[in-house]
Amino acid sequence: MRYLTDRKRATGMGSAKSGTAHFWAMKVSAFALLILIPLFVFTFGPMLGKPHAEVLEYFSHPFPAIVAALTFAVTMKHFKDGVQVLIEDYVHGVAEKISIVVMICVCYAIAATGLFAIARIAL
């Protein structure tokens, strides 16, 4: 029998052994978005209402394309993690598992489509 204190057993682990990692992933992506969203607004905002050719030329530069791609990727990861928590809290049983799998597939499909579109414009 192992003699561990309650604190030692609980360090870094929730009851399902993954809650702390999920919590920190959400905090890190939220902090990244805190930096990326203003950058995105200041790089994307001036292009609103401009002609199509001018927008394509602007996003062919590395900085605005990278900012847009990072913002999109981190936003979709943060969204996926947040919706997964909501499903885990409010849906139970087989419907929970199916909902999580479908939601993850939809999020990855949206992320892949958005990143492909940004790459198409940038290259």
Short mmCIF file of N, CA, C and O in Angstrom, two decimals, residues 82-103:
data_model
loop_
_atom_site.label_atom_id
_atom_site.label_comp_id
_atom_site.label_asym_id
_atom_site.label_seq_id
_atom_site.Cartn_x
_atom_site.Cartn_y
_atom_site.Cartn_z
N GLY A 82 -13.58 24.41 -25.67
CA GLY A 82 -14.70 24.98 -24.94
C GLY A 82 -16.00 24.23 -25.18
O GLY A 82 -16.75 23.95 -24.24
N VAL A 83 -16.27 23.89 -26.44
CA VAL A 83 -17.50 23.16 -26.75
C VAL A 83 -17.44 21.75 -26.17
O VAL A 83 -18.46 21.22 -25.72
N GLN A 84 -16.25 21.16 -26.14
CA GLN A 84 -16.12 19.84 -25.54
C GLN A 84 -16.48 19.88 -24.05
O GLN A 84 -17.16 18.99 -23.55
N VAL A 85 -16.05 20.91 -23.35
CA VAL A 85 -16.41 21.05 -21.94
C VAL A 85 -17.92 21.21 -21.79
O VAL A 85 -18.53 20.60 -20.90
N LEU A 86 -18.53 22.01 -22.65
CA LEU A 86 -19.99 22.18 -22.57
C LEU A 86 -20.71 20.86 -22.80
O LEU A 86 -21.67 20.54 -22.08
N ILE A 87 -20.27 20.10 -23.79
CA ILE A 87 -20.91 18.81 -24.05
C ILE A 87 -20.72 17.87 -22.87
O ILE A 87 -21.67 17.18 -22.45
N GLU A 88 -19.52 17.83 -22.31
CA GLU A 88 -19.27 16.96 -21.16
C GLU A 88 -20.13 17.33 -19.96
O GLU A 88 -20.53 16.47 -19.18
N ASP A 89 -20.44 18.62 -19.83
CA ASP A 89 -21.24 19.07 -18.69
C ASP A 89 -22.74 18.79 -18.87
O ASP A 89 -23.42 18.51 -17.88
N TYR A 90 -23.23 18.90 -20.09
CA TYR A 90 -24.68 18.88 -20.28
C TYR A 90 -25.24 17.69 -21.05
O TYR A 90 -26.45 17.52 -21.12
N VAL A 91 -24.40 16.89 -21.68
CA VAL A 91 -24.87 15.72 -22.43
C VAL A 91 -24.23 14.49 -21.79
O VAL A 91 -23.05 14.52 -21.44
N HIS A 92 -24.98 13.40 -21.67
CA HIS A 92 -24.45 12.21 -21.00
C HIS A 92 -24.73 10.97 -21.82
O HIS A 92 -25.59 10.95 -22.69
N GLY A 93 -23.98 9.92 -21.53
CA GLY A 93 -24.18 8.63 -22.19
C GLY A 93 -23.55 8.58 -23.57
O GLY A 93 -22.56 9.25 -23.86
N VAL A 94 -24.16 7.77 -24.42
CA VAL A 94 -23.66 7.60 -25.78
C VAL A 94 -23.77 8.90 -26.57
O VAL A 94 -22.91 9.21 -27.40
N ALA A 95 -24.79 9.67 -26.31
CA ALA A 95 -24.96 10.95 -27.02
C ALA A 95 -23.78 11.87 -26.74
O ALA A 95 -23.37 12.64 -27.62
N GLU A 96 -23.21 11.80 -25.55
CA GLU A 96 -22.05 12.62 -25.22
C GLU A 96 -20.86 12.25 -26.10
O GLU A 96 -20.21 13.12 -26.69
N LYS A 97 -20.59 10.96 -26.20
CA LYS A 97 -19.45 10.50 -26.99
C LYS A 97 -19.63 10.84 -28.47
O LYS A 97 -18.70 11.33 -29.13
N ILE A 98 -20.82 10.62 -28.98
CA ILE A 98 -21.09 10.93 -30.39
C ILE A 98 -20.99 12.42 -30.64
O ILE A 98 -20.39 12.86 -31.63
N SER A 99 -21.53 13.22 -29.74
CA SER A 99 -21.48 14.68 -29.90
C SER A 99 -20.05 15.20 -29.88
O SER A 99 -19.68 16.06 -30.68
N ILE A 100 -19.22 14.65 -29.01
CA ILE A 100 -17.82 15.09 -28.94
C ILE A 100 -17.08 14.72 -30.22
O ILE A 100 -16.34 15.54 -30.78
N VAL A 101 -17.28 13.51 -30.71
CA VAL A 101 -16.59 13.08 -31.94
C VAL A 101 -17.04 13.95 -33.12
O VAL A 101 -16.20 14.42 -33.90
N VAL A 102 -18.33 14.18 -33.25
CA VAL A 102 -18.84 14.99 -34.36
C VAL A 102 -18.32 16.43 -34.25
O VAL A 102 -17.87 17.01 -35.25
N MET A 103 -18.35 16.97 -33.04
CA MET A 103 -17.88 18.35 -32.85
C MET A 103 -16.40 18.48 -33.17
O MET A 103 -15.98 19.45 -33.82
#
